[in-house]
């Protein structure tokens, strides 16, 4: 190997025989000359695929949405970790991945060569077929004795035990298939062989191959007719004295192929056909016999289970990595609804990037929690997370809070002060209510986003900061742009990656989970034991629209915990606004709350009648604010008569 770096050897195609060293972090492959490997073939896209260095000793290949796809070991991929000896098919070119630090590549080349199907029909004068139920090593038949010598039977059993131990200690499907072929070559006199696995359409696809002859140009040849016969009959196949086509052409075909013997066995898993093992020998005078056939049936029986387990384990590991990166992220959010799972997936995807994020949603939906989750799962998690509410301070105070000030910059500035942007250097800045930012500060923030620099209030020296910006708003910024209160260029800078937090009324299935979480937390804070929420209280929570979202729910639960007197949160412990709503079928309010509700209904209807359905006058009659009257009408679900 060159300089200790992994290499790619071109086994077939226009660059056949060439070797490329993976010395760059990204190794591109495509038709354009700017690629690390330029393959001038019609089936290759301009930018087809890239090999990336993930860790010091790990490489992955990524298909760049190519027109004809990228294949690893004959399997189409979008992204896959590369293993030693993996065969990469791009267009008509076949590339072999060889890792660094290998003492010799000849065995790996032999074990990783391409597979070519021979479509000519084979005829033979010597054929043995063996079904699984007749196999010596797959079934126990007390009445049937083995025709094999005792010494050979003992040797075969020792071989099976060795293979079983080796397969059980090998991780990964690719490594397992290669190890299996290596063990088979130690046990039977095969010159070349391949393992073929059934795809979704039950077609045999080459998954691994091996040859004792390490020439780069040669491919392992597999007889399609033999494989089809094995898959159709589900029986093992042994053939000696082989010819291609008609028997009359036997001598010519033997000279051309020089095949002495062919052996193929099915891979069966609980009656399910998962593939086949194919072996050939070309050594003059060396042929497979019935003993080899019996041994291969036993090996195939063990291998079927091992291959399926490896395949399932590989799928589980891939799924686990996906879930860990997309969903099981570190966060303080509560919810299992589809809307929240989409939020978790968004956080998992954007956390590792440096892009600006805009979080939209109504007040109280947990936008800051999303911002903190993005920070916690990013490479900046060890640095500060600084949150600033743009609506909480006046323009002057907010400017000083964000950018800092120099001594004497204004009255009361008796010392230099670092701003929040400077304090957050290396970390994340969360700007809540970004839509409330004054126009002058919007211009300054635009410069921060573009150049990552600013001046303190009263200062002249530019300060450079390394920050990631996450902004949040409950306003419709597009409308603010049309109204001239928000800069369009700042909006474009902020709106790189956007997520909208769903209001609580659109994820009602999360309400019981959130309520239980808040009840437990509030109970611990108030030193009061709360064992749960009653059915009636739970239905009241589900029936309410929660205009204040999660924040309002938390306040309602805290009130219930503090004012409640039992181990359960009861309906009467909840705020009256929740009880004013019509209960859903099957839930009865207490007699007291039902009477209060009916009284409110009569008072509101009477006041509206006296005011001629004028809401403002009716609110004056009741002595409440018109907004409260609207809330009562909505919560009580009153059907008002048409205005006279």
Coordinates of C-alpha atoms in Angstrom, one line a residue:
X1 CA 0.0 0.0 0.0
X2 CA 1.2 3.6 -0.6
X3 CA 2.0 5.8 2.3
X4 CA -0.3 3.8 4.6
X5 CA -3.4 5.2 2.9
X6 CA -6.4 3.1 1.6
X7 CA -6.5 2.6 -2.1
X8 CA -9.0 1.9 -4.8
X9 CA -8.0 -0.6 -7.5
X10 CA -9.9 -0.6 -10.8
X11 CA -10.7 -4.2 -11.7
X12 CA -12.8 -3.5 -14.8
X13 CA -13.8 -0.6 -17.1
X14 CA -12.0 2.1 -19.0
X15 CA -9.4 2.6 -16.1
X16 CA -8.8 -1.1 -15.6
X17 CA -5.5 -1.8 -13.8
X18 CA -5.1 1.7 -12.3
X19 CA -4.7 2.3 -8.6
X20 CA -5.8 5.4 -6.7
X21 CA -4.7 6.4 -3.2
X22 CA -7.4 7.8 -0.9
X23 CA -5.3 10.6 0.5
X24 CA -8.1 13.2 0.6
X25 CA -11.0 13.6 3.1
X26 CA -13.4 13.4 0.1
X27 CA -12.6 11.2 -2.9
X28 CA -14.9 12.0 -5.7
X29 CA -15.8 9.8 -8.7
X30 CA -17.6 10.9 -11.8
X31 CA -17.4 11.8 -15.5
X32 CA -16.1 15.4 -15.0
X33 CA -12.3 15.9 -15.0
X34 CA -12.5 17.8 -11.7
X35 CA -13.2 14.4 -9.9
X36 CA -10.5 12.5 -8.0
X37 CA -11.3 9.6 -10.4
X38 CA -12.6 10.7 -13.8
X39 CA -14.4 7.8 -15.6
X40 CA -15.3 8.8 -19.2
X41 CA -18.3 6.4 -19.6
X42 CA -21.9 7.1 -20.7
X43 CA -23.4 5.4 -17.7
X44 CA -21.4 7.5 -15.2
X45 CA -22.9 10.8 -14.0
X46 CA -20.8 14.0 -13.9
X47 CA -20.6 13.8 -10.2
X48 CA -21.5 10.2 -9.5
X49 CA -20.3 9.3 -6.0
X50 CA -17.9 10.3 -3.2
X51 CA -15.8 8.3 -0.7
X52 CA -15.6 10.2 2.6
X53 CA -13.3 9.6 5.5
X54 CA -15.6 9.4 8.5
X55 CA -13.0 8.5 11.2
X56 CA -9.3 7.8 11.1
X57 CA -9.9 4.2 10.0
X58 CA -13.4 4.4 8.5
X59 CA -14.6 5.3 5.0
X60 CA -18.1 5.6 3.6
X61 CA -19.3 5.8 0.0
X62 CA -22.2 8.1 -0.8
X63 CA -24.2 8.1 -4.1
X64 CA -24.7 11.7 -5.3
X65 CA -28.1 11.0 -6.8
X66 CA -26.5 9.5 -9.9
X67 CA -28.6 8.6 -12.9
X68 CA -27.7 4.9 -12.9
X69 CA -26.9 4.3 -9.2
X70 CA -23.9 3.1 -7.2
X71 CA -23.5 -0.6 -6.3
X72 CA -21.5 -2.1 -3.5
X73 CA -21.1 -5.9 -3.8
X74 CA -23.9 -5.8 -6.4
X75 CA -26.3 -4.1 -4.0
X76 CA -27.5 -0.6 -4.8
X77 CA -26.7 1.9 -2.1
X78 CA -27.3 5.5 -1.1
X79 CA -24.7 5.5 1.7
X80 CA -22.7 2.7 3.1
X81 CA -19.6 2.1 5.3
X82 CA -16.9 0.5 3.2
X83 CA -15.3 -2.8 4.4
X84 CA -12.0 -4.3 3.2
X85 CA -12.5 -5.9 -0.2
X86 CA -15.8 -4.2 -1.1
X87 CA -16.5 -4.1 -4.8
X88 CA -17.9 -0.7 -6.0
X89 CA -19.7 -0.8 -9.3
X90 CA -20.1 2.5 -11.1
X91 CA -21.3 2.3 -14.7
X92 CA -19.1 -0.3 -16.4
X93 CA -16.3 0.2 -14.0
X94 CA -15.6 -2.1 -11.0
X95 CA -13.4 -0.7 -8.2
X96 CA -12.0 -2.7 -5.3
X97 CA -11.6 -0.9 -1.9
X98 CA -8.4 -2.0 0.0
X99 CA -7.7 -0.5 3.4
X100 CA -4.4 0.7 4.7
X101 CA -2.1 -1.5 6.7
X102 CA -2.7 -4.7 4.8
X103 CA 0.3 -7.0 4.6
X104 CA -0.9 -8.6 1.4
X105 CA -3.8 -7.9 -0.9
X106 CA -3.6 -11.1 -3.0
X107 CA -6.0 -13.1 -0.8
X108 CA -8.4 -10.2 -0.6
X109 CA -8.3 -9.7 -4.3
X110 CA -9.0 -13.4 -4.8
X111 CA -11.9 -13.3 -2.3
X112 CA -13.4 -10.1 -3.8
X113 CA -13.5 -10.6 -7.5
X114 CA -16.5 -9.9 -9.7
X115 CA -19.0 -12.6 -10.6
X116 CA -20.0 -13.3 -14.2
X117 CA -23.0 -15.5 -15.1
X118 CA -22.5 -18.1 -17.8
X119 CA -25.9 -18.3 -19.6
X120 CA -25.0 -21.4 -21.7
X121 CA -26.9 -24.6 -20.6
X122 CA -24.7 -27.3 -19.1
X123 CA -25.0 -30.9 -19.9
X124 CA -23.4 -33.7 -17.9
X125 CA -23.1 -37.5 -17.9
X126 CA -22.7 -37.6 -14.1
X127 CA -25.2 -35.9 -11.9
X128 CA -26.0 -36.2 -8.2
X129 CA -28.9 -34.4 -6.5
X130 CA -29.4 -34.3 -2.7
X131 CA -32.5 -33.0 -0.9
X132 CA -32.3 -31.5 2.6
X133 CA -34.4 -34.4 4.0
X134 CA -31.8 -36.9 2.7
X135 CA -28.8 -35.0 4.1
X136 CA -26.6 -36.9 6.5
X137 CA -25.8 -33.8 8.6
X138 CA -29.2 -32.1 8.5
X139 CA -31.5 -35.0 9.6
X140 CA -31.3 -37.9 12.1
X141 CA -32.1 -41.2 10.5
X142 CA -31.5 -44.2 12.7
X143 CA -32.3 -46.7 9.9
X144 CA -30.0 -45.2 7.3
X145 CA -26.3 -45.6 7.6
X146 CA -23.7 -43.3 6.0
X147 CA -21.9 -44.6 2.9
X148 CA -18.9 -42.5 3.9
X149 CA -16.0 -44.0 5.8
X150 CA -16.1 -43.4 9.6
X151 CA -12.8 -41.4 9.4
X152 CA -14.3 -39.0 6.9
X153 CA -17.5 -38.6 8.8
X154 CA -15.5 -37.7 11.9
X155 CA -13.4 -35.2 9.9
X156 CA -16.5 -33.7 8.4
X157 CA -18.1 -33.2 11.8
X158 CA -14.9 -31.6 13.1
X159 CA -15.1 -29.2 10.1
X160 CA -18.7 -28.4 10.8
X161 CA -17.9 -27.6 14.4
X162 CA -15.0 -25.4 13.4
X163 CA -17.1 -23.5 10.9
X164 CA -20.0 -23.1 13.4
X165 CA -17.6 -21.5 15.9
X166 CA -16.0 -19.2 13.3
X167 CA -19.4 -18.0 12.0
X168 CA -20.7 -17.3 15.5
X169 CA -17.7 -15.1 16.2
X170 CA -17.8 -13.1 13.0
X171 CA -19.7 -9.8 12.9
X172 CA -21.2 -8.2 9.8
X173 CA -22.8 -9.8 6.8
X174 CA -19.9 -9.0 4.4
X175 CA -17.2 -10.2 6.7
X176 CA -19.3 -13.3 7.4
X177 CA -19.7 -14.2 3.7
X178 CA -16.0 -13.8 3.1
X179 CA -15.1 -15.9 6.1
X180 CA -17.6 -18.6 5.0
X181 CA -16.0 -18.9 1.6
X182 CA -12.5 -19.0 3.2
X183 CA -13.6 -21.9 5.4
X184 CA -15.3 -23.7 2.5
X185 CA -12.1 -23.5 0.5
X186 CA -10.2 -25.0 3.4
X187 CA -12.7 -27.9 3.4
X188 CA -13.3 -28.7 -0.2
X189 CA -11.0 -28.6 -3.3
X190 CA -12.8 -25.6 -5.0
X191 CA -10.9 -23.3 -7.4
X192 CA -13.6 -20.6 -7.4
X193 CA -16.9 -20.1 -5.7
X194 CA -19.6 -17.6 -4.9
X195 CA -22.4 -17.0 -2.5
X196 CA -25.6 -15.7 -4.1
X197 CA -28.5 -14.2 -2.0
X198 CA -32.1 -13.8 -3.1
X199 CA -33.2 -10.2 -3.6
X200 CA -36.8 -8.8 -3.1
X201 CA -37.9 -10.4 -6.4
X202 CA -36.3 -13.8 -5.5
X203 CA -33.6 -13.3 -8.1
X204 CA -30.0 -14.5 -7.2
X205 CA -27.6 -11.6 -6.6
X206 CA -23.9 -12.2 -6.1
X207 CA -22.9 -11.3 -2.5
X208 CA -19.4 -12.7 -2.2
X209 CA -16.9 -14.6 -4.3
X210 CA -13.5 -16.2 -4.1
X211 CA -10.9 -17.7 -6.3
X212 CA -7.5 -19.4 -5.7
X213 CA -6.2 -17.5 -8.8
X214 CA -5.5 -13.9 -7.9
X215 CA -5.4 -12.4 -11.4
X216 CA -7.2 -9.0 -11.4
X217 CA -8.7 -9.6 -14.8
X218 CA -10.5 -12.8 -14.1
X219 CA -14.0 -13.0 -12.8
X220 CA -15.7 -15.9 -10.9
X221 CA -18.0 -17.6 -13.4
X222 CA -21.3 -18.9 -12.2
X223 CA -23.5 -21.2 -14.3
X224 CA -26.9 -19.6 -14.4
X225 CA -28.6 -22.9 -15.4
X226 CA -27.1 -24.7 -12.3
X227 CA -28.2 -21.9 -9.9
X228 CA -31.7 -21.9 -11.4
X229 CA -31.9 -25.7 -11.1
X230 CA -30.9 -25.5 -7.4
X231 CA -33.3 -22.7 -6.7
X232 CA -36.2 -24.5 -8.5
X233 CA -35.7 -27.9 -7.0
X234 CA -34.4 -26.6 -3.6
X235 CA -31.9 -29.5 -3.8
X236 CA -28.1 -29.7 -3.9
X237 CA -26.5 -30.3 -7.2
X238 CA -23.2 -32.1 -8.0
X239 CA -22.0 -32.6 -11.5
X240 CA -18.8 -34.1 -13.0
X241 CA -17.6 -34.5 -16.6
X242 CA -19.4 -31.2 -17.7
X243 CA -20.0 -29.8 -21.1
X244 CA -21.7 -26.7 -22.5
X245 CA -24.6 -27.0 -25.0
X246 CA -24.9 -30.3 -26.8
X247 CA -22.9 -33.4 -25.7
X248 CA -21.2 -33.4 -29.1
X249 CA -19.5 -30.2 -28.2
X250 CA -18.2 -31.6 -24.9
X251 CA -14.5 -31.7 -25.9
X252 CA -14.5 -28.1 -27.2
X253 CA -16.3 -26.7 -24.2
X254 CA -14.0 -28.5 -21.7
X255 CA -11.0 -27.0 -23.5
X256 CA -12.5 -23.6 -23.3
X257 CA -13.8 -23.6 -19.7
X258 CA -11.6 -26.4 -18.3
X259 CA -14.3 -27.2 -15.7
X260 CA -13.9 -30.5 -14.0
X261 CA -16.7 -30.4 -11.5
X262 CA -19.5 -28.1 -10.2
X263 CA -21.2 -28.2 -6.8
X264 CA -24.1 -26.0 -5.7
X265 CA -26.3 -26.2 -2.5
X266 CA -29.3 -24.1 -1.5
X267 CA -29.4 -21.8 1.5
X268 CA -32.7 -22.7 3.3
X269 CA -34.0 -21.0 6.4
X270 CA -37.1 -22.7 7.9
X271 CA -38.3 -23.7 4.4
X272 CA -37.5 -20.2 3.0
X273 CA -35.0 -20.2 0.2
X274 CA -32.5 -17.4 0.8
X275 CA -29.9 -18.1 -1.8
X276 CA -27.3 -20.6 -2.9
X277 CA -23.6 -21.5 -2.6
X278 CA -21.8 -22.3 -5.9
X279 CA -18.4 -24.0 -6.3
X280 CA -16.3 -25.0 -9.3
X281 CA -13.0 -26.9 -9.6
X282 CA -10.7 -26.8 -12.7
X283 CA -7.8 -28.8 -11.3
X284 CA -7.2 -31.8 -13.6
X285 CA -8.2 -35.0 -12.0
X286 CA -9.8 -33.3 -9.0
X287 CA -13.6 -33.6 -8.6
X288 CA -16.2 -33.1 -6.0
X289 CA -17.7 -36.3 -4.6
X290 CA -20.8 -37.2 -2.6
X291 CA -18.9 -36.6 0.7
X292 CA -18.3 -33.0 -0.4
X293 CA -22.0 -32.7 -1.3
X294 CA -23.0 -34.0 2.2
X295 CA -20.5 -31.7 3.9
X296 CA -21.7 -28.6 1.9
X297 CA -25.3 -29.4 2.8
X298 CA -24.4 -29.3 6.5
X299 CA -22.4 -26.1 6.0
X300 CA -25.3 -24.5 4.1
X301 CA -27.7 -25.4 6.9
X302 CA -25.6 -23.6 9.5
X303 CA -24.7 -20.7 7.2
X304 CA -28.3 -19.9 6.4
X305 CA -29.1 -19.1 10.0
X306 CA -25.8 -17.2 10.4
X307 CA -26.3 -15.1 7.3
X308 CA -29.9 -14.3 8.2
X309 CA -28.8 -13.3 11.8
X310 CA -26.0 -11.1 10.4
X311 CA -28.5 -9.5 7.9
X312 CA -31.0 -8.8 10.7
X313 CA -28.3 -7.5 13.0
X314 CA -27.0 -5.2 10.3
X315 CA -30.5 -3.9 9.7
X316 CA -31.0 -3.4 13.5
X317 CA -27.7 -1.6 13.9
X318 CA -28.5 0.7 10.9
X319 CA -32.0 1.4 12.2
X320 CA -30.6 2.0 15.7
X321 CA -28.1 4.5 14.3
X322 CA -30.9 6.2 12.4
X323 CA -33.2 6.4 15.4
X324 CA -30.4 7.7 17.6
X325 CA -29.4 10.4 15.2
X326 CA -33.0 11.4 14.1
X327 CA -35.2 10.8 17.1
X328 CA -33.5 9.7 20.3
X329 CA -31.7 13.0 20.7
X330 CA -30.9 14.6 24.0
X331 CA -33.7 17.1 24.7
X332 CA -36.1 18.2 27.4
X333 CA -39.3 18.0 25.3
X334 CA -42.2 15.7 26.1
X335 CA -44.4 14.2 23.4
X336 CA -44.8 11.1 21.2
X337 CA -47.2 12.4 18.6
X338 CA -46.3 12.3 14.9
X339 CA -45.9 16.1 14.9
X340 CA -43.4 15.9 17.7
X341 CA -41.5 13.0 16.2
X342 CA -41.1 15.2 13.1
X343 CA -39.6 17.9 15.3
X344 CA -37.2 15.4 16.9
X345 CA -36.2 14.2 13.5
X346 CA -35.5 17.8 12.4
X347 CA -33.4 18.4 15.5
X348 CA -31.4 15.3 14.8
X349 CA -30.7 16.3 11.2
X350 CA -29.8 20.0 11.7
X351 CA -27.9 19.8 15.1
X352 CA -24.7 18.6 13.4
X353 CA -24.7 21.5 10.9
X354 CA -23.7 25.1 11.4
X355 CA -26.7 26.6 9.6
X356 CA -29.0 29.2 11.0
X357 CA -32.3 27.9 12.3
X358 CA -35.7 29.7 12.4
X359 CA -38.2 28.2 14.9
X360 CA -41.8 29.3 14.3
X361 CA -44.9 28.7 16.4
X362 CA -47.4 30.1 18.8
X363 CA -46.4 31.4 22.2
X364 CA -45.9 28.6 24.7
X365 CA -45.2 25.8 22.3
X366 CA -41.6 25.2 23.5
X367 CA -39.5 27.0 20.8
X368 CA -36.6 27.6 23.2
X369 CA -36.6 23.9 24.2
X370 CA -36.0 23.1 20.5
X371 CA -33.2 25.6 20.4
X372 CA -31.6 24.1 23.4
X373 CA -32.0 20.6 22.0
X374 CA -30.2 21.7 18.8
X375 CA -27.4 23.1 20.8
X376 CA -27.1 20.1 23.1
X377 CA -26.8 17.7 20.1
X378 CA -24.3 19.9 18.2
X379 CA -20.6 20.1 18.3
X380 CA -21.0 23.3 20.3
X381 CA -22.7 21.6 23.3
X382 CA -19.6 22.2 25.5
X383 CA -19.9 26.0 24.8
X384 CA -22.4 28.5 26.1
X385 CA -26.1 28.6 25.1
X386 CA -27.2 32.2 25.4
X387 CA -30.9 33.0 25.2
X388 CA -32.2 36.6 24.6
X389 CA -35.8 37.7 24.5
X390 CA -36.0 40.5 21.9
X391 CA -39.4 41.7 23.2
X392 CA -38.4 41.9 26.8
X393 CA -36.1 45.0 26.6
X394 CA -36.3 48.5 25.1
X395 CA -34.2 49.1 21.9
X396 CA -31.4 50.8 23.8
X397 CA -31.1 48.2 26.5
X398 CA -31.4 45.3 24.0
X399 CA -28.6 46.8 21.9
X400 CA -26.3 47.0 24.9
X401 CA -27.3 43.5 26.0
X402 CA -26.6 42.0 22.6
X403 CA -23.4 43.9 21.6
X404 CA -22.1 45.2 24.8
X405 CA -20.8 48.7 25.4
X406 CA -17.6 50.7 26.0
X407 CA -17.0 52.7 29.1
X408 CA -18.7 56.1 28.8
X409 CA -20.8 55.1 25.8
X410 CA -23.9 56.5 27.5
X411 CA -25.0 57.7 30.9
X412 CA -24.4 55.0 33.5
X413 CA -21.9 53.1 31.4
X414 CA -19.2 53.3 34.0
X415 CA -17.3 50.2 32.8
X416 CA -16.8 48.2 29.6
X417 CA -19.3 45.4 29.3
X418 CA -19.3 42.3 27.0
X419 CA -22.5 41.7 25.1
X420 CA -24.3 38.3 24.9
X421 CA -23.0 37.7 21.4
X422 CA -19.4 38.0 22.7
X423 CA -20.2 35.8 25.8
X424 CA -21.6 33.1 23.5
X425 CA -18.4 32.9 21.4
X426 CA -18.0 29.3 20.3
X427 CA -21.5 28.5 21.3
X428 CA -25.1 29.2 20.3
X429 CA -27.2 32.4 20.5
X430 CA -31.0 31.9 20.8
X431 CA -32.9 35.1 19.8
X432 CA -36.5 34.7 21.0
X433 CA -39.2 36.9 19.4
X434 CA -36.9 38.0 16.6
X435 CA -39.9 39.6 14.9
X436 CA -39.9 42.3 17.7
X437 CA -36.4 43.5 16.9
X438 CA -36.2 47.2 16.1
X439 CA -35.2 48.2 12.5
X440 CA -31.8 49.6 13.6
X441 CA -30.9 46.4 15.4
X442 CA -32.1 44.3 12.5
X443 CA -29.4 45.9 10.4
X444 CA -26.8 45.1 13.0
X445 CA -27.9 41.5 13.3
X446 CA -27.8 41.2 9.5
X447 CA -24.1 42.1 9.6
X448 CA -23.5 39.6 12.4
X449 CA -25.1 36.8 10.3
X450 CA -23.1 37.8 7.2
X451 CA -19.7 38.5 8.7
X452 CA -19.9 37.2 12.3
X453 CA -18.6 40.6 13.5
X454 CA -19.9 43.8 15.3
X455 CA -18.9 46.8 17.4
X456 CA -19.8 47.4 21.0
X457 CA -22.0 50.4 21.6
X458 CA -19.7 53.4 21.7
X459 CA -16.8 51.3 20.2
X460 CA -14.9 51.4 17.0
X461 CA -13.1 48.1 17.0
X462 CA -14.7 45.2 15.2
X463 CA -15.2 42.1 17.3
X464 CA -15.2 38.7 15.6
X465 CA -17.3 35.9 17.1
X466 CA -17.8 32.2 16.3
X467 CA -21.5 31.7 17.0
X468 CA -24.4 29.7 15.7
X469 CA -27.7 31.7 15.6
X470 CA -31.1 30.2 16.3
X471 CA -34.0 32.5 16.1
X472 CA -37.7 32.1 17.1
X473 CA -40.9 34.0 16.4
X474 CA -44.6 33.7 16.9
X475 CA -45.2 36.4 14.3
X476 CA -45.9 35.9 10.6
X477 CA -42.6 37.5 9.3
X478 CA -43.9 37.6 5.7
X479 CA -46.7 39.9 6.8
X480 CA -44.2 42.0 8.8
X481 CA -42.0 42.3 5.6
X482 CA -45.0 43.5 3.6
X483 CA -45.9 46.0 6.4
X484 CA -42.3 47.3 6.3
X485 CA -41.5 46.4 9.9
X486 CA -39.1 43.6 9.2
X487 CA -36.1 43.5 6.8
X488 CA -36.5 41.1 3.9
X489 CA -32.7 40.5 3.6
X490 CA -32.6 39.5 7.3
X491 CA -35.5 37.2 6.8
X492 CA -33.7 35.4 4.0
X493 CA -30.6 35.0 6.3
X494 CA -32.7 33.6 9.1
X495 CA -35.0 31.3 7.0
X496 CA -32.3 28.8 6.1
X497 CA -33.6 25.8 8.1
X498 CA -37.1 26.2 9.5
X499 CA -39.3 24.2 11.8
X500 CA -42.8 25.1 13.1
X501 CA -43.8 23.9 16.6
X502 CA -47.3 22.5 16.6
X503 CA -49.8 24.1 19.0
X504 CA -51.0 21.8 21.7
X505 CA -54.5 21.6 20.3
X506 CA -53.0 19.9 17.2
X507 CA -51.3 17.2 19.2
X508 CA -53.9 16.3 21.8
X509 CA -52.5 12.8 22.2
X510 CA -49.5 14.4 24.0
X511 CA -51.7 16.2 26.6
X512 CA -52.0 13.2 29.1
X513 CA -48.2 12.6 28.8
X514 CA -47.4 16.3 29.4
X515 CA -49.9 16.6 32.3
X516 CA -48.4 13.5 34.0
X517 CA -44.9 14.9 33.6
X518 CA -45.9 18.3 35.0
X519 CA -47.8 16.7 37.9
X520 CA -44.8 14.7 38.9
X521 CA -42.4 17.6 38.6
X522 CA -44.7 20.1 40.5
X523 CA -45.4 17.4 43.1
X524 CA -41.7 17.1 43.8
X525 CA -41.2 20.8 44.0
X526 CA -44.1 21.3 46.4
X527 CA -43.3 18.2 48.5
X528 CA -46.7 16.8 47.8
X529 CA -47.4 13.2 46.6
X530 CA -49.4 13.2 43.4
X531 CA -50.2 9.7 42.1
X532 CA -52.0 10.7 38.9
X533 CA -54.9 12.4 37.2
X534 CA -58.5 11.4 37.5
X535 CA -60.4 10.3 34.5
X536 CA -62.7 13.4 34.7
X537 CA -59.8 15.8 35.0
X538 CA -58.0 14.1 32.1
X539 CA -61.0 14.5 29.8
X540 CA -61.3 18.2 30.8
X541 CA -57.7 18.6 29.8
X542 CA -58.3 16.9 26.5
X543 CA -61.4 18.9 25.8
X544 CA -59.8 22.3 26.2
X545 CA -58.2 24.2 23.3
X546 CA -55.1 25.5 25.2
X547 CA -54.6 28.9 23.6
X548 CA -51.5 29.3 25.8
X549 CA -50.3 25.9 24.7
X550 CA -47.8 23.9 26.8
X551 CA -47.1 26.9 29.1
X552 CA -50.8 27.2 30.0
X553 CA -51.0 23.4 30.6
X554 CA -48.0 23.6 33.0
X555 CA -49.6 26.4 34.9
X556 CA -53.0 24.6 35.1
X557 CA -51.3 21.5 36.5
X558 CA -49.2 23.4 39.0
X559 CA -52.4 25.2 40.3
X560 CA -54.1 21.8 40.6
X561 CA -51.2 20.3 42.5
X562 CA -50.9 23.2 44.9
X563 CA -54.7 23.6 45.6
X564 CA -55.6 19.9 45.4
X565 CA -56.3 17.8 48.6
X566 CA -56.2 14.3 47.3
X567 CA -53.6 11.9 45.8
X568 CA -55.2 12.4 42.4
X569 CA -55.7 15.7 40.5
X570 CA -59.5 16.1 40.3
X571 CA -61.6 18.0 37.8
X572 CA -62.5 20.6 40.5
X573 CA -58.8 21.3 41.0
X574 CA -58.4 22.7 37.5
X575 CA -58.9 26.3 36.4
X576 CA -62.5 27.4 35.7
X577 CA -61.7 28.1 32.1
X578 CA -61.3 24.4 31.5
X579 CA -64.5 23.5 33.3
X580 CA -66.5 26.1 31.2
X581 CA -66.0 23.9 28.1
X582 CA -68.7 21.4 27.3
X583 CA -67.5 18.0 28.5
X584 CA -67.3 15.2 26.0
X585 CA -69.7 12.3 26.1
X586 CA -69.5 10.1 29.2
X587 CA -67.9 12.6 31.5
X588 CA -70.0 14.3 34.2
X589 CA -68.9 17.5 36.1
X590 CA -69.6 17.7 39.8
X591 CA -72.9 19.2 40.8
X592 CA -71.2 22.4 42.0
X593 CA -69.3 23.0 38.8
X594 CA -72.4 22.1 36.7
X595 CA -74.4 24.7 38.6
X596 CA -71.7 27.3 38.2
X597 CA -71.5 26.7 34.5
X598 CA -75.3 27.0 34.0
X599 CA -75.3 30.2 36.0
X600 CA -72.6 31.7 33.7
X601 CA -74.5 30.7 30.7
X602 CA -77.7 32.4 31.9
X603 CA -75.8 35.6 32.9
X604 CA -74.1 35.9 29.6
X605 CA -77.2 35.2 27.5
X606 CA -79.2 37.7 29.7
X607 CA -76.5 40.4 29.3
X608 CA -76.4 39.9 25.5
X609 CA -80.2 40.1 25.3
X610 CA -80.3 43.3 27.2
X611 CA -77.5 44.8 25.1
X612 CA -79.1 43.7 21.8
X613 CA -76.2 41.3 21.1
X614 CA -73.7 44.2 21.4
X615 CA -70.6 42.6 22.9
X616 CA -69.1 45.8 24.3
X617 CA -72.3 46.8 26.1
X618 CA -72.9 43.3 27.3
X619 CA -69.4 43.2 28.8
X620 CA -70.1 46.5 30.6
X621 CA -73.3 45.1 32.0
X622 CA -71.4 42.1 33.3
X623 CA -68.5 44.2 34.6
X624 CA -65.8 42.3 32.6
X625 CA -63.5 43.1 29.7
X626 CA -64.9 42.4 26.2
X627 CA -62.0 39.9 25.7
X628 CA -63.2 37.9 28.7
X629 CA -66.7 37.9 27.3
X630 CA -65.5 36.5 24.0
X631 CA -63.6 33.8 26.0
X632 CA -66.7 32.9 28.0
X633 CA -68.9 32.6 24.8
X634 CA -66.3 30.4 23.2
X635 CA -65.7 28.2 26.2
X636 CA -69.4 27.8 27.0
X637 CA -70.1 27.2 23.3
X638 CA -73.0 29.5 23.3
X639 CA -75.2 29.7 20.2
X640 CA -76.2 33.3 19.9
X641 CA -79.3 34.5 18.1
X642 CA -78.8 36.7 15.1
X643 CA -78.4 40.5 15.8
X644 CA -81.7 42.4 15.5

